Every structure is written in C-alpha cells, then in structure tokens.
mmCIF file of C-alpha atoms in Angstrom:
data_model
loop_
_atom_site.group_PDB
_atom_site.id
_atom_site.type_symbol
_atom_site.label_atom_id
_atom_site.label_comp_id
_atom_site.label_asym_id
_atom_site.label_seq_id
_atom_site.Cartn_x
_atom_site.Cartn_y
_atom_site.Cartn_z
ATOM 1 C CA MET A 31 9.972 -44.259 -42.103
ATOM 2 C CA THR A 32 7.093 -42.288 -40.695
ATOM 3 C CA VAL A 33 7.227 -38.519 -40.806
ATOM 4 C CA PHE A 34 5.058 -36.756 -38.271
ATOM 5 C CA SER A 35 3.523 -33.525 -39.387
ATOM 6 C CA PRO A 36 0.544 -32.344 -37.339
ATOM 7 C CA THR A 37 -2.295 -31.083 -39.506
ATOM 8 C CA ASP A 38 -5.958 -30.246 -39.176
ATOM 9 C CA ARG A 39 -6.860 -31.730 -42.560
ATOM 10 C CA THR A 40 -6.567 -35.110 -44.268
ATOM 11 C CA VAL A 41 -3.564 -35.355 -46.561
ATOM 12 C CA SER A 42 -3.148 -38.316 -48.905
ATOM 13 C CA ALA A 43 -0.745 -38.601 -51.821
ATOM 14 C CA GLY A 44 0.597 -41.845 -53.235
ATOM 15 C CA ARG A 45 1.724 -44.002 -50.326
ATOM 16 C CA ALA A 46 1.513 -41.108 -47.880
ATOM 17 C CA GLY A 47 -1.525 -40.876 -45.681
ATOM 18 C CA PRO A 48 -2.670 -39.940 -42.213
ATOM 19 C CA ILE A 49 -2.263 -42.033 -39.089
ATOM 20 C CA ASP A 50 -3.525 -41.371 -35.598
ATOM 21 C CA LEU A 51 -1.073 -41.809 -32.754
ATOM 22 C CA PRO A 52 -2.377 -42.355 -29.251
ATOM 23 C CA ALA A 53 -1.218 -40.024 -26.511
ATOM 24 C CA ARG A 54 1.927 -41.501 -24.943
ATOM 25 C CA GLU A 55 4.356 -40.703 -22.196
ATOM 26 C CA LEU A 56 7.853 -40.247 -23.632
ATOM 27 C CA ALA A 57 11.285 -40.304 -22.076
ATOM 28 C CA LEU A 58 13.214 -37.456 -23.692
ATOM 29 C CA THR A 59 16.837 -36.740 -24.352
ATOM 30 C CA VAL A 60 18.574 -34.323 -26.693
ATOM 31 C CA HIS A 61 21.338 -35.360 -29.066
ATOM 32 C CA ARG A 62 23.790 -32.534 -29.663
ATOM 33 C CA GLY A 63 25.638 -32.164 -32.938
ATOM 34 C CA GLU A 64 25.537 -33.901 -36.293
ATOM 35 C CA HIS A 65 23.847 -37.261 -36.729
ATOM 36 C CA ASP A 66 26.929 -39.384 -37.427
ATOM 37 C CA ASP A 67 26.841 -40.675 -33.851
ATOM 38 C CA ILE A 68 23.146 -40.260 -32.959
ATOM 39 C CA ASP A 69 23.021 -44.041 -32.484
ATOM 40 C CA LEU A 70 25.049 -43.574 -29.294
ATOM 41 C CA THR A 71 22.376 -41.266 -27.857
ATOM 42 C CA TYR A 72 19.659 -43.754 -28.828
ATOM 43 C CA GLY A 73 21.688 -46.543 -27.200
ATOM 44 C CA ALA A 74 22.181 -44.642 -23.948
ATOM 45 C CA LEU A 75 18.488 -43.771 -23.672
ATOM 46 C CA GLY A 76 17.343 -47.276 -24.645
ATOM 47 C CA ALA A 77 19.730 -48.937 -22.193
ATOM 48 C CA HIS A 78 18.537 -46.705 -19.349
ATOM 49 C CA LEU A 79 14.883 -47.435 -20.113
ATOM 50 C CA ALA A 80 15.487 -51.188 -20.438
ATOM 51 C CA GLU A 81 17.433 -51.244 -17.160
ATOM 52 C CA HIS A 82 14.440 -49.677 -15.398
ATOM 53 C CA ALA A 83 11.830 -51.797 -17.248
ATOM 54 C CA LEU A 84 10.174 -48.733 -18.789
ATOM 55 C CA VAL A 85 10.239 -49.650 -22.506
ATOM 56 C CA VAL A 86 6.907 -50.152 -24.280
ATOM 57 C CA ASP A 87 6.015 -50.750 -27.946
ATOM 58 C CA GLY A 88 5.516 -47.711 -30.093
ATOM 59 C CA PRO A 89 7.379 -45.445 -32.455
ATOM 60 C CA VAL A 90 10.341 -43.454 -31.253
ATOM 61 C CA HIS A 91 10.046 -39.767 -32.123
ATOM 62 C CA GLU A 92 12.711 -37.383 -33.368
ATOM 63 C CA THR A 93 12.081 -33.660 -33.217
ATOM 64 C CA TYR A 94 14.641 -31.459 -34.930
ATOM 65 C CA LEU A 95 14.990 -28.521 -32.556
ATOM 66 C CA VAL A 96 17.944 -27.028 -34.436
ATOM 67 C CA GLY A 97 19.067 -28.433 -37.776
ATOM 68 C CA PRO A 98 20.590 -27.625 -41.151
ATOM 69 C CA ARG A 99 17.896 -25.093 -42.023
ATOM 70 C CA ASP A 100 18.716 -23.197 -38.842
ATOM 71 C CA THR A 101 22.501 -23.300 -39.039
ATOM 72 C CA ALA A 102 23.388 -23.178 -42.748
ATOM 73 C CA SER A 103 24.751 -19.817 -43.709
ATOM 74 C CA HIS A 104 26.282 -19.307 -47.136
ATOM 75 C CA ASP A 105 29.207 -21.763 -47.279
ATOM 76 C CA THR A 106 29.327 -22.626 -43.573
ATOM 77 C CA ASP A 107 27.297 -25.286 -41.819
ATOM 78 C CA ASN A 108 27.462 -25.317 -38.033
ATOM 79 C CA ARG A 109 26.599 -28.974 -37.374
ATOM 80 C CA ALA A 110 27.817 -28.712 -33.792
ATOM 81 C CA ALA A 111 24.792 -26.496 -33.091
ATOM 82 C CA TRP A 112 22.260 -29.135 -34.215
ATOM 83 C CA ARG A 113 19.857 -30.361 -31.502
ATOM 84 C CA THR A 114 17.666 -33.441 -32.020
ATOM 85 C CA GLU A 115 15.153 -34.397 -29.347
ATOM 86 C CA ILE A 116 14.578 -38.151 -29.058
ATOM 87 C CA GLY A 117 11.317 -39.271 -27.461
ATOM 88 C CA TRP A 118 10.955 -42.957 -26.525
ATOM 89 C CA PRO A 119 7.562 -44.331 -25.383
ATOM 90 C CA VAL A 120 7.650 -45.489 -21.761
ATOM 91 C CA PHE A 121 5.497 -47.344 -19.277
ATOM 92 C CA THR A 122 3.257 -45.111 -17.231
ATOM 93 C CA THR A 123 0.585 -45.588 -14.591
ATOM 94 C CA ALA A 124 -1.251 -42.397 -15.509
ATOM 95 C CA THR A 125 -4.586 -42.712 -17.314
#
C-alpha cells in the first residue's frame, strides 16, 4: 500500500519514504457509503475506462472526502455519509 501525504519536507522512517509521482490525468468517480462494496465502484470505473481504451499504468488514488473521522459521533457512526473519491490514471493527449 502507498499512502499519499503531500509534504514540503523529506520524511523517512523505517520502510516509509518519499516518492515522486508524475502529474497525471485521472478519471474520477465518488463511491458513496461504507467500503464493503467499494469494489463495485472500482469495477464500474475500470470497465468504462477499458471499454474506451483509456487505461494507463499507474497507481489508482483514493481520497477520503468524508470518512469515519467526519461522521463518528459518540456511539453512532453514519457510514452512509462516507464519500471516497477514486482517481484512475487515463490516457491523455495533453502535454
């Protein structure tokens, strides 16, 4: 797993260390709700991109727009409110 955390300084600890990611065009979708079925959202996005020959190599990104830290309140956890943005690298003609 790679965890992306933008920083303006070099951070190294144990096996953790910095990597540089090139600028990429991403196809985006948002998964709504808990992550038990997030694979279905990945599958729908991946199938669409493959059908249109847009898939390229590179890491897929997840950005947690709304998650447990945002919805947990005392003994309740509103997982239906979670929002996870999925960004998949795609072919582009832009330079």
